[in-house]
């Protein structure tokens, strides 16, 4: 009995110890409790005030990714002709909830993965739409910043001056590039004309007609259009006279006519009558109109935002070279104009024939004038030609220097600035319309010019040169 009881007690103790160990195995020590770990969701970068560009762009398969800070963003880029992806896209801005940047060729590309909430502003060049611009898309044209809301209306608040950080050293350095380029464009024909063999003079005629096309396009596409933009700027308000731009252009045209007609009369009264005097006066009026225009170009070039400044500079570089070529060919031709005998020559020499005069009398009178004119025939000296060329080459850099000095105060949307720029652009347009259409175009082709009796080959090439000048300068009008 005792033995049986002892065995039962031993078995009971063994069972209790086993149960205790089994129960303990389901308990975890207090210090080993697992605390849930929360992983932060990825946050998309926001388009803050520093969002001006994306860089280090690379292509992975069919997708393009660029870096904005440390974030990698996808950029929707269409296929290029070379298949290469630009390393950088600048001028980043927002359209609503979508973000865009501008490529080197001026095309917009969409940037994915960039939050536009609470964005404060866009890029340095003024192409921003949210934040401080209140949902507007801003751009530069003719050196003046224009802001458009998504509804297509301009904001009155944007008429105030905006503070920008301008790259002054870049502007100062490119000032000298403009100076050298302008001088090469205007002085090249002056040095080329005396050394060009006689059989290649037709090349010079084609260059002159190219220059004529450049001046015509400058007057209509550049100056007239820019003046119209100034006078229709919302910051100026609504003009009481809608034809203000056209009226001022007409005044500039009449001014050019008055100056040239008066100068011709004075030259014929106090000096011997010669085609040389007429040419000098015509070229002087042409240069006056170009100088007005070039001064404004220099000012408006440097006040553009940094991102747009580089693009505008390249356009102005070609603009100045083409204008210099147009002016240089006319300066070089002073004293070398081949006079055409007959009725058309009367326009160039100021001869007025009476309707009752017989053909023999007209020819005799023309022959006498031809002899007198040959006696007085002379070419403008090389120092004087280079002086005229230097005036053109210097005026745009002078305008740039003025613009650099006024960067901290310039406001392109100030009403007084708009009126001043618009008036000068319109007056310059009128002057150049008179010179290019009457003196250059009609003078060369109809009124005693070198193309009156030109052969079919020279006439065709000259016509192509004229059209090429118009087309190329009109093309540059997309940017400047």
Short mmCIF file of C-alpha atoms in Angstrom, two decimals:
data_model
loop_
_atom_site.label_atom_id
_atom_site.label_comp_id
_atom_site.label_asym_id
_atom_site.label_seq_id
_atom_site.Cartn_x
_atom_site.Cartn_y
_atom_site.Cartn_z
CA UNK A 1 0.00 0.00 0.00
CA UNK A 2 2.74 2.43 0.93
CA UNK A 3 4.62 1.49 -2.12
CA UNK A 4 1.63 2.06 -4.35
CA UNK A 5 1.00 5.48 -2.79
CA UNK A 6 4.66 6.42 -3.31
CA UNK A 7 4.50 5.51 -6.98
CA UNK A 8 1.33 7.59 -7.50
CA UNK A 9 2.93 10.57 -5.81
CA UNK A 10 6.02 10.29 -8.00
CA UNK A 11 3.91 10.07 -11.17
CA UNK A 12 1.83 13.07 -10.13
CA UNK A 13 4.93 15.20 -9.51
CA UNK A 14 6.40 14.21 -12.89
CA UNK A 15 3.14 15.15 -14.64
CA UNK A 16 3.04 18.54 -12.91
CA UNK A 17 6.65 19.32 -13.84
CA UNK A 18 5.99 18.35 -17.46
CA UNK A 19 2.89 20.51 -17.63
CA UNK A 20 4.75 23.45 -16.07
CA UNK A 21 7.52 23.23 -18.67
CA UNK A 22 5.02 22.88 -21.50
CA UNK A 23 3.06 25.95 -20.35
CA UNK A 24 6.26 28.00 -19.96
CA UNK A 25 7.20 27.30 -23.55
CA UNK A 26 4.20 29.41 -24.74
CA UNK A 27 5.28 32.47 -22.76
CA UNK A 28 7.70 35.03 -24.14
CA UNK A 29 9.91 37.06 -21.90
CA UNK A 30 8.71 40.67 -21.48
CA UNK A 31 11.87 42.08 -22.99
CA UNK A 32 11.45 40.11 -26.22
CA UNK A 33 8.08 41.54 -27.24
CA UNK A 34 8.10 42.49 -30.96
CA UNK A 35 7.28 46.18 -31.72
CA UNK A 36 5.76 46.75 -35.20
CA UNK A 37 8.13 48.73 -37.56
CA UNK A 38 6.48 51.44 -39.67
CA UNK A 39 8.13 52.18 -43.02
CA UNK A 40 7.60 55.71 -44.35
CA UNK A 41 5.91 55.90 -47.72
CA UNK A 42 8.02 57.39 -50.51
CA UNK A 43 7.47 61.12 -50.86
CA UNK A 44 7.51 62.71 -54.29
CA UNK A 45 9.69 65.80 -54.54
CA UNK A 46 7.80 69.04 -54.81
CA UNK A 47 8.35 71.82 -57.29
CA UNK A 48 9.70 74.41 -54.91
CA UNK A 49 11.38 77.68 -55.80
CA UNK A 50 14.56 75.80 -56.76
CA UNK A 51 12.79 73.75 -59.43
CA UNK A 52 14.38 75.28 -62.52
CA UNK A 53 16.00 72.34 -64.27
CA UNK A 54 16.60 68.59 -64.34
CA UNK A 55 20.02 67.25 -65.18
CA UNK A 56 22.11 64.13 -65.75
CA UNK A 57 19.46 62.73 -68.10
CA UNK A 58 19.98 59.15 -69.27
CA UNK A 59 18.01 56.66 -71.30
CA UNK A 60 17.08 53.26 -69.92
CA UNK A 61 15.47 51.20 -72.66
CA UNK A 62 12.67 53.36 -74.07
CA UNK A 63 12.39 55.60 -70.97
CA UNK A 64 14.40 58.69 -70.03
CA UNK A 65 15.20 59.60 -66.43
CA UNK A 66 16.75 62.78 -65.05
CA UNK A 67 17.89 63.96 -61.65
CA UNK A 68 16.20 66.75 -59.70
CA UNK A 69 18.36 67.04 -56.62
CA UNK A 70 18.70 63.45 -55.47
CA UNK A 71 15.36 62.31 -56.89
CA UNK A 72 15.19 60.50 -60.20
CA UNK A 73 12.27 61.60 -62.35
CA UNK A 74 10.97 60.23 -65.62
CA UNK A 75 10.91 62.66 -68.56
CA UNK A 76 8.65 62.07 -71.54
CA UNK A 77 10.95 62.76 -74.49
CA UNK A 78 10.02 62.19 -78.10
CA UNK A 79 12.54 60.59 -80.41
CA UNK A 80 15.23 62.94 -81.72
CA UNK A 81 16.88 62.98 -85.12
CA UNK A 82 20.21 61.86 -83.68
CA UNK A 83 18.72 59.52 -81.09
CA UNK A 84 20.64 61.30 -78.33
CA UNK A 85 18.96 62.56 -75.18
CA UNK A 86 19.88 66.09 -74.04
CA UNK A 87 21.76 65.97 -70.72
CA UNK A 88 19.76 68.85 -69.22
CA UNK A 89 16.28 70.35 -69.50
CA UNK A 90 15.79 73.90 -68.20
CA UNK A 91 12.94 76.37 -67.84
CA UNK A 92 10.90 73.96 -65.69
CA UNK A 93 7.37 75.10 -64.85
CA UNK A 94 3.88 73.83 -64.08
CA UNK A 95 0.69 73.66 -66.11
CA UNK A 96 -1.99 72.89 -63.55
CA UNK A 97 -0.98 69.66 -61.81
CA UNK A 98 1.53 68.68 -64.48
CA UNK A 99 5.18 69.71 -64.67
CA UNK A 100 7.14 70.53 -67.82
CA UNK A 101 10.68 71.51 -68.75
CA UNK A 102 12.13 73.00 -71.93
CA UNK A 103 14.70 71.21 -74.07
CA UNK A 104 17.67 72.81 -75.90
CA UNK A 105 15.57 72.97 -79.09
CA UNK A 106 12.79 74.88 -77.33
CA UNK A 107 10.32 71.98 -77.12
CA UNK A 108 8.45 71.18 -73.90
CA UNK A 109 8.79 67.78 -72.21
CA UNK A 110 6.63 66.49 -69.39
CA UNK A 111 8.24 65.54 -66.08
CA UNK A 112 6.54 62.69 -64.23
CA UNK A 113 6.61 62.07 -60.48
CA UNK A 114 6.94 65.69 -59.44
CA UNK A 115 4.32 66.98 -57.03
CA UNK A 116 3.02 70.47 -57.85
CA UNK A 117 1.22 71.00 -54.54
CA UNK A 118 2.11 74.20 -52.79
CA UNK A 119 4.61 75.06 -55.49
CA UNK A 120 5.75 78.61 -55.08
CA UNK A 121 7.33 79.45 -58.40
CA UNK A 122 8.93 78.05 -61.48
CA UNK A 123 12.03 78.64 -63.43
CA UNK A 124 14.52 81.49 -63.72
CA UNK A 125 13.37 82.47 -67.19
CA UNK A 126 9.85 83.33 -66.07
CA UNK A 127 8.18 80.27 -67.56
CA UNK A 128 6.24 79.43 -64.42
CA UNK A 129 2.58 79.06 -63.75
CA UNK A 130 1.78 78.40 -60.09
CA UNK A 131 2.65 80.01 -56.80
CA UNK A 132 3.74 83.60 -57.07
CA UNK A 133 2.33 83.84 -60.60
CA UNK A 134 -1.06 82.62 -59.47
CA UNK A 135 -1.39 79.80 -62.01
CA UNK A 136 0.13 81.66 -64.94
CA UNK A 137 2.42 80.75 -67.80
CA UNK A 138 5.06 83.43 -68.39
CA UNK A 139 7.47 83.90 -71.27
CA UNK A 140 9.70 86.55 -72.79
CA UNK A 141 9.14 88.15 -76.16
CA UNK A 142 10.91 91.21 -77.49
CA UNK A 143 12.66 91.46 -74.11
CA UNK A 144 9.39 91.90 -72.22
CA UNK A 145 7.90 89.27 -69.92
CA UNK A 146 4.33 88.30 -70.74
CA UNK A 147 2.26 86.27 -68.25
CA UNK A 148 -0.89 84.42 -69.30
CA UNK A 149 -3.30 82.62 -66.99
CA UNK A 150 -4.72 79.25 -67.95
CA UNK A 151 -7.83 81.06 -69.15
CA UNK A 152 -5.64 83.11 -71.49
CA UNK A 153 -5.96 86.38 -69.57
CA UNK A 154 -3.03 88.40 -68.34
CA UNK A 155 -2.77 89.16 -64.64
CA UNK A 156 -2.57 92.79 -63.59
CA UNK A 157 -0.40 91.79 -60.63
CA UNK A 158 2.36 90.69 -63.01
CA UNK A 159 2.86 94.26 -64.26
CA UNK A 160 5.08 94.91 -61.28
CA UNK A 161 8.83 94.42 -61.51
CA UNK A 162 10.19 90.96 -60.59
CA UNK A 163 13.54 90.52 -58.89
CA UNK A 164 15.90 88.12 -60.63
CA UNK A 165 19.46 86.93 -60.27
CA UNK A 166 21.17 87.79 -63.57
CA UNK A 167 24.45 86.30 -64.75
CA UNK A 168 26.28 89.61 -65.21
CA UNK A 169 29.71 88.18 -66.22
CA UNK A 170 28.05 86.16 -69.00
CA UNK A 171 26.34 89.26 -70.35
CA UNK A 172 29.52 91.32 -70.24
CA UNK A 173 31.48 88.61 -72.07
CA UNK A 174 28.87 88.15 -74.79
CA UNK A 175 28.77 91.92 -75.30
CA UNK A 176 32.18 91.66 -76.95
CA UNK A 177 31.03 88.68 -79.02
CA UNK A 178 28.19 90.81 -80.41
CA UNK A 179 30.68 93.63 -81.10
CA UNK A 180 33.04 91.40 -83.11
CA UNK A 181 30.25 89.60 -84.98
CA UNK A 182 28.52 92.85 -85.96
CA UNK A 183 31.77 94.32 -87.25
CA UNK A 184 32.57 91.20 -89.28
CA UNK A 185 29.10 91.29 -90.83
CA UNK A 186 29.21 94.96 -91.80
CA UNK A 187 32.91 95.29 -92.69
CA UNK A 188 33.18 92.04 -94.67
CA UNK A 189 31.48 93.40 -97.81
CA UNK A 190 33.47 96.65 -97.57
CA UNK A 191 36.76 94.74 -97.77
CA UNK A 192 35.38 92.25 -100.32
CA UNK A 193 34.09 94.74 -102.90
CA UNK A 194 37.47 96.23 -104.02
CA UNK A 195 39.21 92.86 -104.39
CA UNK A 196 36.35 90.95 -106.01
CA UNK A 197 37.13 90.26 -109.70
CA UNK A 198 34.83 91.89 -112.24
CA UNK A 199 33.37 88.59 -113.41
CA UNK A 200 32.28 87.80 -109.82
CA UNK A 201 30.52 91.11 -109.23
CA UNK A 202 27.20 89.32 -109.71
CA UNK A 203 27.90 87.57 -106.38
CA UNK A 204 27.93 90.98 -104.75
CA UNK A 205 24.63 91.84 -106.42
CA UNK A 206 23.05 88.71 -104.92
CA UNK A 207 24.42 89.64 -101.49
CA UNK A 208 22.91 93.11 -101.83
CA UNK A 209 19.49 91.63 -102.61
CA UNK A 210 19.81 89.24 -99.68
CA UNK A 211 20.43 92.29 -97.51
CA UNK A 212 17.38 94.01 -98.99
CA UNK A 213 15.23 91.04 -98.00
CA UNK A 214 16.70 91.14 -94.49
CA UNK A 215 15.83 94.81 -94.01
CA UNK A 216 12.28 94.33 -95.35
CA UNK A 217 11.65 91.42 -92.96
CA UNK A 218 13.23 93.36 -90.09
CA UNK A 219 10.83 96.26 -90.65
CA UNK A 220 7.65 94.22 -90.91
CA UNK A 221 8.23 90.98 -88.95
CA UNK A 222 10.46 92.27 -86.16
CA UNK A 223 9.86 95.97 -85.56
CA UNK A 224 6.21 96.33 -86.55
CA UNK A 225 5.29 93.17 -84.62
CA UNK A 226 7.26 94.19 -81.52
CA UNK A 227 5.69 97.64 -81.51
CA UNK A 228 2.25 96.05 -81.74
CA UNK A 229 3.08 93.78 -78.79
CA UNK A 230 4.10 96.78 -76.69
CA UNK A 231 0.99 98.80 -77.43
CA UNK A 232 -1.36 95.83 -76.85
CA UNK A 233 0.24 94.81 -73.55
CA UNK A 234 -2.46 94.58 -70.86
CA UNK A 235 -0.25 96.48 -68.44
CA UNK A 236 -0.57 99.54 -70.67
CA UNK A 237 -4.34 99.39 -70.63
CA UNK A 238 -6.68 99.80 -73.55
CA UNK A 239 -5.61 102.43 -76.06
CA UNK A 240 -8.24 104.90 -77.17
CA UNK A 241 -6.89 104.73 -80.73
CA UNK A 242 -6.54 101.17 -81.99
CA UNK A 243 -4.35 102.06 -84.96
CA UNK A 244 -1.62 103.60 -82.79
CA UNK A 245 1.11 101.25 -84.05
CA UNK A 246 0.30 101.72 -87.73
CA UNK A 247 0.03 105.51 -87.30
CA UNK A 248 3.49 105.75 -85.71
CA UNK A 249 4.95 103.50 -88.42
CA UNK A 250 3.46 105.83 -91.02
CA UNK A 251 4.98 108.81 -89.17
CA UNK A 252 8.40 107.09 -89.28
CA UNK A 253 7.99 106.47 -92.99
CA UNK A 254 7.08 110.12 -93.61
CA UNK A 255 10.00 111.24 -91.46
CA UNK A 256 12.43 109.18 -93.56
CA UNK A 257 10.94 110.57 -96.77
CA UNK A 258 11.18 114.17 -95.48
CA UNK A 259 14.80 113.82 -94.38
CA UNK A 260 15.88 112.19 -97.62
CA UNK A 261 13.97 114.56 -99.91
CA UNK A 262 15.29 117.62 -98.05
CA UNK A 263 18.85 116.27 -98.08
CA UNK A 264 18.67 115.63 -101.83
CA UNK A 265 17.48 119.18 -102.51
CA UNK A 266 20.21 120.68 -100.35
CA UNK A 267 22.87 118.46 -101.91
CA UNK A 268 21.77 119.41 -105.42
CA UNK A 269 21.68 123.10 -104.55
CA UNK A 270 25.04 123.48 -102.80
CA UNK A 271 27.05 120.65 -104.39
CA UNK A 272 27.40 119.30 -107.87
CA UNK A 273 24.59 116.94 -108.73
CA UNK A 274 25.78 113.35 -108.70
CA UNK A 275 24.51 109.91 -107.92
CA UNK A 276 27.24 109.73 -105.30
CA UNK A 277 25.47 112.28 -103.10
CA UNK A 278 22.16 110.45 -103.47
CA UNK A 279 23.76 107.16 -102.42
CA UNK A 280 25.41 108.66 -99.35
CA UNK A 281 22.12 110.17 -98.20
CA UNK A 282 20.20 106.94 -98.80
CA UNK A 283 22.72 104.83 -96.90
CA UNK A 284 22.83 107.36 -94.06
CA UNK A 285 19.04 107.17 -93.63
CA UNK A 286 19.24 103.36 -93.74
CA UNK A 287 21.89 103.31 -91.04
CA UNK A 288 19.89 105.71 -88.87
CA UNK A 289 16.90 103.34 -88.89
CA UNK A 290 19.11 100.33 -88.15
CA UNK A 291 20.89 102.12 -85.31
CA UNK A 292 17.61 102.95 -83.56
CA UNK A 293 16.60 99.33 -83.86
CA UNK A 294 19.97 97.90 -82.78
CA UNK A 295 20.07 100.08 -79.66
CA UNK A 296 16.75 98.63 -78.51
CA UNK A 297 17.96 95.11 -79.31
CA UNK A 298 20.93 95.55 -76.99
CA UNK A 299 18.76 96.78 -74.11
CA UNK A 300 16.07 94.12 -74.41
CA UNK A 301 18.59 91.30 -74.88
CA UNK A 302 20.27 91.65 -71.49
CA UNK A 303 17.05 92.10 -69.47
CA UNK A 304 15.70 88.69 -70.52
CA UNK A 305 15.80 85.87 -67.96
CA UNK A 306 18.95 83.75 -67.84
CA UNK A 307 17.52 80.60 -69.43
CA UNK A 308 15.93 82.52 -72.30
CA UNK A 309 18.93 84.85 -72.59
CA UNK A 310 21.19 82.24 -74.20
CA UNK A 311 18.60 81.34 -76.85
CA UNK A 312 17.85 84.99 -77.55
CA UNK A 313 21.57 85.78 -77.79
CA UNK A 314 22.12 83.17 -80.52
CA UNK A 315 19.19 84.58 -82.48
CA UNK A 316 20.42 88.18 -82.08
CA UNK A 317 23.90 87.08 -83.18
CA UNK A 318 22.56 85.94 -86.55
CA UNK A 319 20.22 88.94 -86.64
CA UNK A 320 23.11 91.39 -86.29
CA UNK A 321 25.26 89.54 -88.82
CA UNK A 322 22.48 89.62 -91.43
CA UNK A 323 21.73 93.30 -90.80
CA UNK A 324 25.44 94.09 -90.92
CA UNK A 325 25.68 92.30 -94.26
CA UNK A 326 22.75 94.34 -95.58
CA UNK A 327 24.26 97.63 -94.47
CA UNK A 328 27.82 96.69 -95.45
CA UNK A 329 26.88 95.87 -99.06
CA UNK A 330 25.24 99.29 -99.41
CA UNK A 331 28.19 101.14 -97.87
CA UNK A 332 30.63 99.24 -100.09
CA UNK A 333 28.61 100.10 -103.21
CA UNK A 334 28.79 103.88 -102.70
CA UNK A 335 30.55 105.30 -105.76
CA UNK A 336 30.37 101.97 -107.63
CA UNK A 337 26.76 102.15 -108.74
CA UNK A 338 26.46 101.38 -112.47
CA UNK A 339 24.21 104.04 -113.95
CA UNK A 340 21.62 102.85 -116.46
CA UNK A 341 21.13 105.21 -119.38
CA UNK A 342 17.63 106.10 -120.42
CA UNK A 343 14.32 107.02 -118.85
CA UNK A 344 14.66 104.96 -115.68
CA UNK A 345 17.91 106.64 -114.84
CA UNK A 346 16.09 109.87 -114.23
CA UNK A 347 14.91 108.54 -110.88
CA UNK A 348 18.39 107.95 -109.62
CA UNK A 349 19.88 111.21 -110.84
CA UNK A 350 16.95 113.49 -110.15
CA UNK A 351 16.42 114.37 -113.85
CA UNK A 352 12.89 115.45 -114.75
CA UNK A 353 12.05 115.28 -118.43
CA UNK A 354 9.31 117.42 -119.93
CA UNK A 355 6.59 115.42 -121.61
CA UNK A 356 6.88 117.55 -124.74
CA UNK A 357 10.59 116.90 -125.15
CA UNK A 358 11.56 114.84 -128.13
CA UNK A 359 13.53 111.59 -127.63
CA UNK A 360 16.61 113.21 -129.16
CA UNK A 361 16.47 116.11 -126.70
CA UNK A 362 15.98 113.69 -123.79
CA UNK A 363 18.94 111.57 -124.87
CA UNK A 364 21.11 114.63 -125.40
CA UNK A 365 20.21 116.00 -121.98
CA UNK A 366 20.91 112.62 -120.41
CA UNK A 367 24.29 112.43 -122.15
CA UNK A 368 25.26 115.86 -120.82
CA UNK A 369 24.28 114.79 -117.30
CA UNK A 370 26.25 111.58 -117.74
CA UNK A 371 29.40 113.53 -118.67
CA UNK A 372 28.96 115.91 -115.73
CA UNK A 373 28.30 113.01 -113.40
CA UNK A 374 31.41 111.15 -114.48
CA UNK A 375 33.47 114.23 -113.72
CA UNK A 376 32.11 114.27 -110.18
CA UNK A 377 32.15 110.47 -109.80
CA UNK A 378 33.99 109.31 -106.71
CA UNK A 379 33.87 106.61 -104.11
CA UNK A 380 33.56 107.12 -100.38
CA UNK A 381 37.02 106.74 -98.83
CA UNK A 382 37.80 103.57 -96.92
CA UNK A 383 38.19 105.37 -93.52
CA UNK A 384 34.72 106.91 -93.91
CA UNK A 385 33.23 103.57 -94.88
CA UNK A 386 34.81 101.90 -91.85
CA UNK A 387 33.56 104.76 -89.68
CA UNK A 388 30.00 104.03 -90.79
CA UNK A 389 30.59 100.32 -90.21
CA UNK A 390 32.00 100.98 -86.74
CA UNK A 391 28.93 103.00 -85.75
CA UNK A 392 26.71 100.00 -86.52
CA UNK A 393 29.03 97.53 -84.77
CA UNK A 394 29.14 99.64 -81.58
CA UNK A 395 25.48 100.52 -81.13
CA UNK A 396 24.18 97.11 -79.99
CA UNK A 397 26.96 96.64 -77.39
CA UNK A 398 26.19 100.18 -76.16
CA UNK A 399 22.55 99.15 -75.79
CA UNK A 400 23.64 96.03 -73.90
CA UNK A 401 25.79 98.15 -71.56
CA UNK A 402 22.80 100.40 -70.88
CA UNK A 403 20.66 97.35 -70.17
CA UNK A 404 23.23 95.88 -67.78
CA UNK A 405 23.30 99.16 -65.88
CA UNK A 406 19.50 99.18 -65.64
CA UNK A 407 18.98 95.52 -64.69
CA UNK A 408 18.08 96.31 -61.08
CA UNK A 409 15.50 98.93 -62.10
CA UNK A 410 14.19 97.75 -65.48
CA UNK A 411 10.54 96.74 -65.65
CA UNK A 412 9.47 95.76 -69.14
CA UNK A 413 5.79 95.96 -68.18
CA UNK A 414 5.90 99.52 -66.85
CA UNK A 415 3.56 101.69 -68.98
CA UNK A 416 6.23 104.34 -69.65
CA UNK A 417 8.70 101.64 -70.75
CA UNK A 418 6.12 100.03 -73.03
CA UNK A 419 5.29 103.37 -74.67
CA UNK A 420 8.97 104.23 -75.18
CA UNK A 421 9.89 100.83 -76.64
CA UNK A 422 6.76 100.65 -78.78
CA UNK A 423 7.26 104.14 -80.18
CA UNK A 424 10.93 103.61 -81.06
CA UNK A 425 10.18 100.22 -82.64
CA UNK A 426 7.36 101.69 -84.73
CA UNK A 427 9.41 104.72 -85.86
CA UNK A 428 12.32 102.45 -86.80
CA UNK A 429 9.91 100.22 -88.73
CA UNK A 430 8.67 103.19 -90.75
CA UNK A 431 12.19 104.36 -91.56
CA UNK A 432 13.29 100.91 -92.69
CA UNK A 433 10.12 100.37 -94.72
CA UNK A 434 10.87 103.53 -96.72
CA UNK A 435 14.54 102.70 -97.25
CA UNK A 436 14.08 98.99 -98.00
CA UNK A 437 11.03 99.19 -100.26
CA UNK A 438 11.67 102.48 -102.08
CA UNK A 439 15.44 103.01 -102.12
CA UNK A 440 16.66 99.43 -102.11
CA UNK A 441 14.00 97.20 -103.64
CA UNK A 442 12.41 99.53 -106.19
CA UNK A 443 15.64 101.45 -106.76
CA UNK A 444 17.63 98.36 -107.69
CA UNK A 445 14.96 96.65 -109.78
CA UNK A 446 13.10 99.49 -111.52
CA UNK A 447 14.58 102.97 -111.15
CA UNK A 448 18.02 102.98 -112.71
CA UNK A 449 19.46 100.21 -110.55
CA UNK A 450 21.87 97.48 -111.52
CA UNK A 451 19.10 94.92 -112.10
CA UNK A 452 17.09 96.98 -114.60
CA UNK A 453 18.89 95.49 -117.60
CA UNK A 454 20.47 92.47 -115.89
CA UNK A 455 20.51 89.10 -117.67
CA UNK A 456 18.11 86.29 -116.77
CA UNK A 457 20.67 84.38 -114.69
CA UNK A 458 21.67 87.35 -112.55
CA UNK A 459 18.04 88.43 -112.22
CA UNK A 460 16.99 84.94 -111.07
CA UNK A 461 19.83 84.65 -108.57
CA UNK A 462 19.10 88.14 -107.25
CA UNK A 463 15.45 87.20 -106.82
CA UNK A 464 16.40 84.09 -104.86
CA UNK A 465 18.73 86.20 -102.71
CA UNK A 466 15.92 88.67 -101.99
CA UNK A 467 13.52 85.90 -100.98
CA UNK A 468 16.18 84.14 -98.89
CA UNK A 469 16.79 87.31 -96.89
CA UNK A 470 13.08 87.72 -96.22
CA UNK A 471 12.60 84.08 -95.22
CA UNK A 472 15.63 83.77 -92.92
CA UNK A 473 14.93 87.04 -91.09
CA UNK A 474 11.25 86.15 -90.75
CA UNK A 475 12.26 82.80 -89.29
CA UNK A 476 14.36 84.54 -86.64
CA UNK A 477 11.25 86.55 -85.77
CA UNK A 478 9.93 83.49 -83.92
CA UNK A 479 12.35 84.23 -81.08
CA UNK A 480 13.26 87.92 -81.40
#
